XYZ file of C-alpha atoms in Angstrom:
37
model
C 169.206 86.058 152.751
C 168.962 86.211 156.276
C 166.520 88.550 155.800
C 164.316 86.645 153.420
C 164.950 83.360 155.892
C 163.228 84.923 158.929
C 159.856 86.070 156.700
C 159.523 82.448 155.042
C 158.119 79.555 156.795
C 159.956 77.042 159.121
C 160.253 75.089 156.738
C 162.520 77.575 154.656
C 163.967 78.892 157.599
C 165.772 75.365 158.008
C 167.072 75.431 154.258
C 168.503 78.831 154.644
C 170.520 78.651 157.751
C 171.984 75.660 156.510
C 172.541 76.818 153.391
C 174.867 80.165 154.702
C 176.105 77.666 157.845
C 177.444 76.031 154.671
C 178.565 78.937 153.352
C 180.726 80.272 156.481
C 181.905 76.293 157.151
C 183.526 76.855 153.468
C 185.011 80.133 153.959
C 186.517 79.521 157.240
C 187.808 75.646 155.449
C 189.943 77.748 152.846
C 190.901 80.245 155.406
C 192.460 77.389 157.612
C 193.855 75.087 154.825
C 195.562 78.545 153.041
C 197.492 78.926 156.500
C 198.273 75.222 157.151
C 199.118 74.107 153.549
């Protein structure tokens, strides 16, 4: 997905990185919730 983001035009880049950022944010949010119930 990251490689594809670099290959696409700049408009697509924003969408790809926003999607990856959202996945990372959700992942850390879940880890945080499990640590702090």
